[in-house]
Structure formats: structure tokens, C-alpha cells
Amino acid sequence: MEERRGARIGTVSGLALLGGGTAIAAVAGGAHSVFATVLLGLLAIGMGHSLLVEIRRQARRRTWRWVRTDTINAVLLGCWAEAALILTILEAGPAAVRAVGGVLAAAYTGCCVYFVTERRRTIAAQPRTGEVAPLPRPAEPETPVSARRAA
């Protein structure tokens, strides 16, 4: 049985929120040791990598048009960017938390732009329904060496 490779809406936005929340937790105040801060920071970087891999997978699906799930993924990434920016402006907390909020806003914006760009490229590369793909040219038969000498 073949696995269906459809679009999943919650995966991209869930990874985006988990990565951002982990980054905020790494720099937020509290009884964090340096070891815990470094570990949370590395976890946030790993989740950011997972987010980029998932965005690339979602954007390179083999569908021939922009679908509803593409719009939802792009809108959610845009909303997370806007929310991170608003919280960075309104937050009266430590400078480290505000800096991470600004980085998150930029990263979410970049992810949204990357998703839309990759998705549009993938759709443009797909042959349209009803179009006939060009047939490959047949290979020319090789003539034996003896036939070449006789000619």
C-alpha cells in the first residue's frame, strides 16, 4: 500500500511555535543554569532546522496548483511573524527576550517567503493538465565497425 503524501497544516505551524517557544524559554528569566540555557538554545536550533525541512517538503509536493492548505500554511507563518513582532514591541521584559522576539519575527517572515517562493517554483515546474510532454528523441543506432570501414 502506498503512503499518501498529502499536505498537513499543523506540522509547519506546530514546529514554528515549538521552535519559537523553546527559543524564548532559553533566554527567559528564571532559575536556568548555563547548561540548561545552552541546551534549550540547541534544541531551538534543531527545531528550526526541522521546520525548514518540513517547509521544503510541503512546498515541493507534486500538485499542479496552489491549494487551500498552501494558503493556510502561508497565512499561519505570517501570523506568527506578526505576533512575534507585536510581542517584541509590547514586551517590557529583559533585552534578551526582546532580541529573540525580533529574531523570531524575522525568521518567521523568512520562512513564509521561502515557503511561498518554493511552492510557486514547484507549481511552475509541473506540467499542466492536458499538456503533452515532449517525447524523448530515440537514440540513433550504432553502426558496426565493419560497416563503417566498408563505407
PDB file of C-alpha atoms in Angstrom:
ATOM      1  CA  MET A   1       0.000   0.000   0.000  1.00  0.00           C
ATOM      2  CA  GLU A   2       1.383   3.369  -0.979  1.00  0.00           C
ATOM      3  CA  GLU A   3       1.642   6.137   1.588  1.00  0.00           C
ATOM      4  CA  ARG A   4      -0.312   9.265   0.718  1.00  0.00           C
ATOM      5  CA  ARG A   5       1.915  12.325   0.692  1.00  0.00           C
ATOM      6  CA  GLY A   6      -0.699  14.988   1.296  1.00  0.00           C
ATOM      7  CA  ALA A   7      -0.359  18.371   2.912  1.00  0.00           C
ATOM      8  CA  ARG A   8      -0.540  18.682   6.647  1.00  0.00           C
ATOM      9  CA  ILE A   9      -1.468  22.048   8.059  1.00  0.00           C
ATOM     10  CA  GLY A  10      -0.491  21.622  11.697  1.00  0.00           C
ATOM     11  CA  THR A  11       3.027  20.362  11.103  1.00  0.00           C
ATOM     12  CA  VAL A  12       4.546  23.598   9.835  1.00  0.00           C
ATOM     13  CA  SER A  13       2.820  25.894  12.315  1.00  0.00           C
ATOM     14  CA  GLY A  14       3.371  23.467  15.199  1.00  0.00           C
ATOM     15  CA  LEU A  15       7.105  23.264  14.529  1.00  0.00           C
ATOM     16  CA  ALA A  16       7.243  27.042  14.185  1.00  0.00           C
ATOM     17  CA  LEU A  17       5.575  27.566  17.561  1.00  0.00           C
ATOM     18  CA  LEU A  18       7.624  24.868  19.294  1.00  0.00           C
ATOM     19  CA  GLY A  19      10.877  26.303  17.979  1.00  0.00           C
ATOM     20  CA  GLY A  20       9.924  29.850  18.958  1.00  0.00           C
ATOM     21  CA  GLY A  21       8.699  28.829  22.395  1.00  0.00           C
ATOM     22  CA  THR A  22      11.883  26.905  23.050  1.00  0.00           C
ATOM     23  CA  ALA A  23      13.995  29.895  21.991  1.00  0.00           C
ATOM     24  CA  ILE A  24      12.049  32.193  24.324  1.00  0.00           C
ATOM     25  CA  ALA A  25      12.359  29.670  27.163  1.00  0.00           C
ATOM     26  CA  ALA A  26      16.115  29.551  26.638  1.00  0.00           C
ATOM     27  CA  VAL A  27      16.577  33.270  27.320  1.00  0.00           C
ATOM     28  CA  ALA A  28      13.669  33.989  29.660  1.00  0.00           C
ATOM     29  CA  GLY A  29      14.428  34.694  33.278  1.00  0.00           C
ATOM     30  CA  GLY A  30      14.205  32.117  35.974  1.00  0.00           C
ATOM     31  CA  ALA A  31      16.488  29.635  37.632  1.00  0.00           C
ATOM     32  CA  HIS A  32      18.211  28.485  34.434  1.00  0.00           C
ATOM     33  CA  SER A  33      21.757  27.277  34.619  1.00  0.00           C
ATOM     34  CA  VAL A  34      24.121  27.983  31.747  1.00  0.00           C
ATOM     35  CA  PHE A  35      23.865  24.310  30.793  1.00  0.00           C
ATOM     36  CA  ALA A  36      20.057  24.494  30.559  1.00  0.00           C
ATOM     37  CA  THR A  37      20.203  27.697  28.512  1.00  0.00           C
ATOM     38  CA  VAL A  38      22.684  26.203  26.046  1.00  0.00           C
ATOM     39  CA  LEU A  39      20.661  23.004  25.761  1.00  0.00           C
ATOM     40  CA  LEU A  40      17.412  24.894  25.141  1.00  0.00           C
ATOM     41  CA  GLY A  41      19.168  27.057  22.577  1.00  0.00           C
ATOM     42  CA  LEU A  42      20.481  23.986  20.747  1.00  0.00           C
ATOM     43  CA  LEU A  43      17.015  22.432  20.873  1.00  0.00           C
ATOM     44  CA  ALA A  44      15.544  25.601  19.340  1.00  0.00           C
ATOM     45  CA  ILE A  45      18.140  25.487  16.553  1.00  0.00           C
ATOM     46  CA  GLY A  46      17.317  21.819  15.894  1.00  0.00           C
ATOM     47  CA  MET A  47      13.610  22.605  15.751  1.00  0.00           C
ATOM     48  CA  GLY A  48      14.336  25.457  13.360  1.00  0.00           C
ATOM     49  CA  HIS A  49      16.133  23.005  11.084  1.00  0.00           C
ATOM     50  CA  SER A  50      13.179  20.607  11.295  1.00  0.00           C
ATOM     51  CA  LEU A  51      10.876  23.493  10.407  1.00  0.00           C
ATOM     52  CA  LEU A  52      12.897  24.304   7.282  1.00  0.00           C
ATOM     53  CA  VAL A  53      12.921  20.643   6.219  1.00  0.00           C
ATOM     54  CA  GLU A  54       9.144  20.430   6.692  1.00  0.00           C
ATOM     55  CA  ILE A  55       8.579  23.685   4.804  1.00  0.00           C
ATOM     56  CA  ARG A  56      10.696  22.356   1.940  1.00  0.00           C
ATOM     57  CA  ARG A  57       8.755  19.060   1.936  1.00  0.00           C
ATOM     58  CA  GLN A  58       5.387  20.828   1.964  1.00  0.00           C
ATOM     59  CA  ALA A  59       6.436  23.287  -0.739  1.00  0.00           C
ATOM     60  CA  ARG A  60       7.738  20.601  -3.086  1.00  0.00           C
ATOM     61  CA  ARG A  61       4.609  18.452  -3.101  1.00  0.00           C
ATOM     62  CA  ARG A  62       3.693  17.256  -6.589  1.00  0.00           C
ATOM     63  CA  THR A  63       0.379  19.010  -7.035  1.00  0.00           C
ATOM     64  CA  TRP A  64      -0.211  21.168 -10.086  1.00  0.00           C
ATOM     65  CA  ARG A  65      -1.860  24.146  -8.394  1.00  0.00           C
ATOM     66  CA  TRP A  66      -1.938  26.243  -5.236  1.00  0.00           C
ATOM     67  CA  VAL A  67      -4.397  24.623  -2.813  1.00  0.00           C
ATOM     68  CA  ARG A  68      -6.165  25.628   0.392  1.00  0.00           C
ATOM     69  CA  THR A  69      -3.517  24.081   2.661  1.00  0.00           C
ATOM     70  CA  ASP A  70      -0.821  26.169   0.970  1.00  0.00           C
ATOM     71  CA  THR A  71      -2.762  29.324   1.778  1.00  0.00           C
ATOM     72  CA  ILE A  72      -3.306  28.235   5.369  1.00  0.00           C
ATOM     73  CA  ASN A  73       0.390  27.423   5.882  1.00  0.00           C
ATOM     74  CA  ALA A  74       1.466  30.775   4.434  1.00  0.00           C
ATOM     75  CA  VAL A  75      -1.106  32.727   6.459  1.00  0.00           C
ATOM     76  CA  LEU A  76      -0.173  30.963   9.706  1.00  0.00           C
ATOM     77  CA  LEU A  77       3.530  31.649   9.195  1.00  0.00           C
ATOM     78  CA  GLY A  78       2.673  35.296   8.510  1.00  0.00           C
ATOM     79  CA  CYS A  79       0.533  35.435  11.661  1.00  0.00           C
ATOM     80  CA  TRP A  80       3.356  34.009  13.779  1.00  0.00           C
ATOM     81  CA  ALA A  81       5.714  36.637  12.345  1.00  0.00           C
ATOM     82  CA  GLU A  82       3.261  39.399  13.166  1.00  0.00           C
ATOM     83  CA  ALA A  83       2.588  38.050  16.660  1.00  0.00           C
ATOM     84  CA  ALA A  84       6.323  37.793  17.403  1.00  0.00           C
ATOM     85  CA  LEU A  85       6.842  41.365  16.224  1.00  0.00           C
ATOM     86  CA  ILE A  86       3.931  42.724  18.258  1.00  0.00           C
ATOM     87  CA  LEU A  87       5.041  40.868  21.391  1.00  0.00           C
ATOM     88  CA  THR A  88       8.585  42.153  20.904  1.00  0.00           C
ATOM     89  CA  ILE A  89       7.345  45.736  20.701  1.00  0.00           C
ATOM     90  CA  LEU A  90       4.946  45.440  23.645  1.00  0.00           C
ATOM     91  CA  GLU A  91       7.078  43.238  25.922  1.00  0.00           C
ATOM     92  CA  ALA A  92       8.666  45.176  28.746  1.00  0.00           C
ATOM     93  CA  GLY A  93      10.896  42.260  29.758  1.00  0.00           C
ATOM     94  CA  PRO A  94      14.635  41.734  29.534  1.00  0.00           C
ATOM     95  CA  ALA A  95      16.547  42.790  26.443  1.00  0.00           C
ATOM     96  CA  ALA A  96      17.442  39.163  25.633  1.00  0.00           C
ATOM     97  CA  VAL A  97      13.771  38.182  25.336  1.00  0.00           C
ATOM     98  CA  ARG A  98      13.075  41.193  23.123  1.00  0.00           C
ATOM     99  CA  ALA A  99      16.066  40.359  20.924  1.00  0.00           C
ATOM    100  CA  VAL A 100      14.909  36.760  20.497  1.00  0.00           C
ATOM    101  CA  GLY A 101      11.413  38.041  19.676  1.00  0.00           C
ATOM    102  CA  GLY A 102      12.852  40.227  16.919  1.00  0.00           C
ATOM    103  CA  VAL A 103      14.886  37.331  15.557  1.00  0.00           C
ATOM    104  CA  LEU A 104      11.775  35.127  15.641  1.00  0.00           C
ATOM    105  CA  ALA A 105       9.750  37.741  13.759  1.00  0.00           C
ATOM    106  CA  ALA A 106      12.430  37.907  11.068  1.00  0.00           C
ATOM    107  CA  ALA A 107      12.766  34.113  10.953  1.00  0.00           C
ATOM    108  CA  TYR A 108       9.006  33.544  10.627  1.00  0.00           C
ATOM    109  CA  THR A 109       8.849  36.154   7.863  1.00  0.00           C
ATOM    110  CA  GLY A 110      11.738  34.452   6.077  1.00  0.00           C
ATOM    111  CA  CYS A 111      10.043  31.060   6.436  1.00  0.00           C
ATOM    112  CA  CYS A 112       6.826  32.427   4.964  1.00  0.00           C
ATOM    113  CA  VAL A 113       8.648  33.972   1.996  1.00  0.00           C
ATOM    114  CA  TYR A 114      10.673  30.774   1.495  1.00  0.00           C
ATOM    115  CA  PHE A 115       7.526  28.614   1.534  1.00  0.00           C
ATOM    116  CA  VAL A 116       5.654  30.786  -0.965  1.00  0.00           C
ATOM    117  CA  THR A 117       8.676  31.051  -3.285  1.00  0.00           C
ATOM    118  CA  GLU A 118       9.424  27.317  -3.255  1.00  0.00           C
ATOM    119  CA  ARG A 119       5.772  26.413  -3.698  1.00  0.00           C
ATOM    120  CA  ARG A 120       5.393  28.719  -6.696  1.00  0.00           C
ATOM    121  CA  ARG A 121       8.567  27.305  -8.272  1.00  0.00           C
ATOM    122  CA  THR A 122       7.315  23.754  -7.787  1.00  0.00           C
ATOM    123  CA  ILE A 123       3.939  24.571  -9.319  1.00  0.00           C
ATOM    124  CA  ALA A 124       5.593  26.345 -12.263  1.00  0.00           C
ATOM    125  CA  ALA A 125       7.796  23.300 -12.924  1.00  0.00           C
ATOM    126  CA  GLN A 126       4.823  20.901 -13.076  1.00  0.00           C
ATOM    127  CA  PRO A 127       3.319  20.103 -16.465  1.00  0.00           C
ATOM    128  CA  ARG A 128      -0.233  21.418 -16.704  1.00  0.00           C
ATOM    129  CA  THR A 129      -3.182  19.078 -17.080  1.00  0.00           C
ATOM    130  CA  GLY A 130      -3.905  18.491 -20.741  1.00  0.00           C
ATOM    131  CA  GLU A 131      -0.436  19.433 -21.884  1.00  0.00           C
ATOM    132  CA  VAL A 132       1.568  16.806 -23.645  1.00  0.00           C
ATOM    133  CA  ALA A 133       5.127  16.419 -22.528  1.00  0.00           C
ATOM    134  CA  PRO A 134       7.638  16.251 -25.383  1.00  0.00           C
ATOM    135  CA  LEU A 135       8.706  12.752 -26.286  1.00  0.00           C
ATOM    136  CA  PRO A 136      12.378  11.926 -25.882  1.00  0.00           C
ATOM    137  CA  ARG A 137      14.298  11.539 -29.122  1.00  0.00           C
ATOM    138  CA  PRO A 138      15.150   7.934 -29.911  1.00  0.00           C
ATOM    139  CA  ALA A 139      18.798   7.050 -29.723  1.00  0.00           C
ATOM    140  CA  GLU A 140      20.469   6.601 -33.088  1.00  0.00           C
ATOM    141  CA  PRO A 141      21.506   3.014 -33.735  1.00  0.00           C
ATOM    142  CA  GLU A 142      25.209   2.413 -33.675  1.00  0.00           C
ATOM    143  CA  THR A 143      26.725   1.119 -36.860  1.00  0.00           C
ATOM    144  CA  PRO A 144      29.154  -1.751 -36.518  1.00  0.00           C
ATOM    145  CA  VAL A 145      32.813  -1.043 -37.126  1.00  0.00           C
ATOM    146  CA  SER A 146      32.821  -3.296 -40.216  1.00  0.00           C
ATOM    147  CA  ALA A 147      30.015  -1.231 -41.819  1.00  0.00           C
ATOM    148  CA  ARG A 148      31.926   1.986 -41.184  1.00  0.00           C
ATOM    149  CA  ARG A 149      35.053   0.613 -42.840  1.00  0.00           C
ATOM    150  CA  ALA A 150      33.100  -0.535 -45.915  1.00  0.00           C
ATOM    151  CA  ALA A 151      31.601   2.912 -46.433  1.00  0.00           C
TER     152      ALA A 151
END
